[in-house]
C-alpha positions as semicolon CSV with decimal commas, in nm:
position;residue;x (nm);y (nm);z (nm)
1;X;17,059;6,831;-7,256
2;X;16,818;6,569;-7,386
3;X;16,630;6,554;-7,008
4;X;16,588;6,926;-7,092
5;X;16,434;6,932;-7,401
6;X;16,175;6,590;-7,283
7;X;16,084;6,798;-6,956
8;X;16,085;7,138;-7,106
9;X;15,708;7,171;-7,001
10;X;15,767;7,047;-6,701
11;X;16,073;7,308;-6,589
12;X;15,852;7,602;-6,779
13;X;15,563;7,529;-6,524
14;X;15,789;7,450;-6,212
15;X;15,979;7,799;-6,283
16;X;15,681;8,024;-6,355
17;X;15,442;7,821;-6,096
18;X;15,666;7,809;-5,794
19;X;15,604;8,213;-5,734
20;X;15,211;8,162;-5,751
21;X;15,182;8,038;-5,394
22;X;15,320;8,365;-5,300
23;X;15,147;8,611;-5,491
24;X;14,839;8,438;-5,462
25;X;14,910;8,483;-5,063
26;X;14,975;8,828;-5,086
27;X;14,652;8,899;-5,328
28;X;14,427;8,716;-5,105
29;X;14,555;8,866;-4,795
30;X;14,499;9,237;-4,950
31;X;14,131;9,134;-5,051
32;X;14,055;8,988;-4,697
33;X;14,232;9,247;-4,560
34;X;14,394;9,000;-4,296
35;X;14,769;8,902;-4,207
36;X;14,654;8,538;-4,110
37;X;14,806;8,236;-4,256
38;X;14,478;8,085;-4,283
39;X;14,381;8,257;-4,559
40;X;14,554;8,039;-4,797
41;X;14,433;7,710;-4,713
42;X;14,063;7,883;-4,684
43;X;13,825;7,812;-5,006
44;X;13,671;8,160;-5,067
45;X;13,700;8,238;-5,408
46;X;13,420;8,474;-5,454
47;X;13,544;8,779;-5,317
48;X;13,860;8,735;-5,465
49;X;13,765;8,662;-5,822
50;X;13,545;9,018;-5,801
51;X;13,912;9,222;-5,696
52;X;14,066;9,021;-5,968
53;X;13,804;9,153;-6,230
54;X;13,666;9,430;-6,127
55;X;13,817;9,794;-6,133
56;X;13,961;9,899;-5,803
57;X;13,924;10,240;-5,669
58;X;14,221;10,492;-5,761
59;X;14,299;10,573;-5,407
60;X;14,469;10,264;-5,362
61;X;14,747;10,272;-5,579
62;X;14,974;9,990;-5,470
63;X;14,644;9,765;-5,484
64;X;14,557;9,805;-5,822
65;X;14,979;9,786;-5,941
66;X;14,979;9,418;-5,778
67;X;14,609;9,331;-5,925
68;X;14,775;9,434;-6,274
69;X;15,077;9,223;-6,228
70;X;14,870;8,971;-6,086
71;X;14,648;8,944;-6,358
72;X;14,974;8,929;-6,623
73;X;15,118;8,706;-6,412
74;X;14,795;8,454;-6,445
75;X;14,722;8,511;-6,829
76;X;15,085;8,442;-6,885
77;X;15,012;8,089;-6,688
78;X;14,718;8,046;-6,847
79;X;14,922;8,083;-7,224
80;X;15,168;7,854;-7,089
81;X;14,853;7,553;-7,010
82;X;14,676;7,654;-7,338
83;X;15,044;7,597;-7,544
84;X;15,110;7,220;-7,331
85;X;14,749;7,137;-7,447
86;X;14,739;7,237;-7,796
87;X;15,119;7,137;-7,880
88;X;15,092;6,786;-7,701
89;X;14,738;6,671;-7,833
């Protein structure tokens, strides 16, 4: 129990990160409109960043659903990093 509670930030980032490879995948693939593997390991950012941030047109429904979660998904990461930073410093 004591490992626990010394590598609690540690197992909170390992269980919410290990997912991110795979909807990060899946987001970029949708934006790039591509099945390739290569995607991932490719540094565009710019056009991804815009469908992350910008309002995507109505007609495509399941796209904007995943941008949504996708977005949660990240701001909930992005609590987790700000909490680790301001409760170990």
């Amino acid at each position: 129990m004591d490992w626990i509670l010394d590598n609690i930030w540690f197992l909170l980032f390992l269980i919410w990160g290990f997912p991110l490879g795979i909807y990060r995948s899946k987001f970029r693939k949708w934006v790039y409109q591509t099945d390739s593997w290569t995607i991932n390991i490719k540094p565009i950012f710019v056009k991804e960043l815009k469908a992350l941030f910008q309002k995507a047109s109505s007609e495509e429904v399941e796209f904007v659903r995943f941008q949504k979660f996708y977005r949660f998904y990240l701001v909930v990461y992005m609590i987790l990093w700000i909490a680790y930073i301001s409760l170990e410093f």
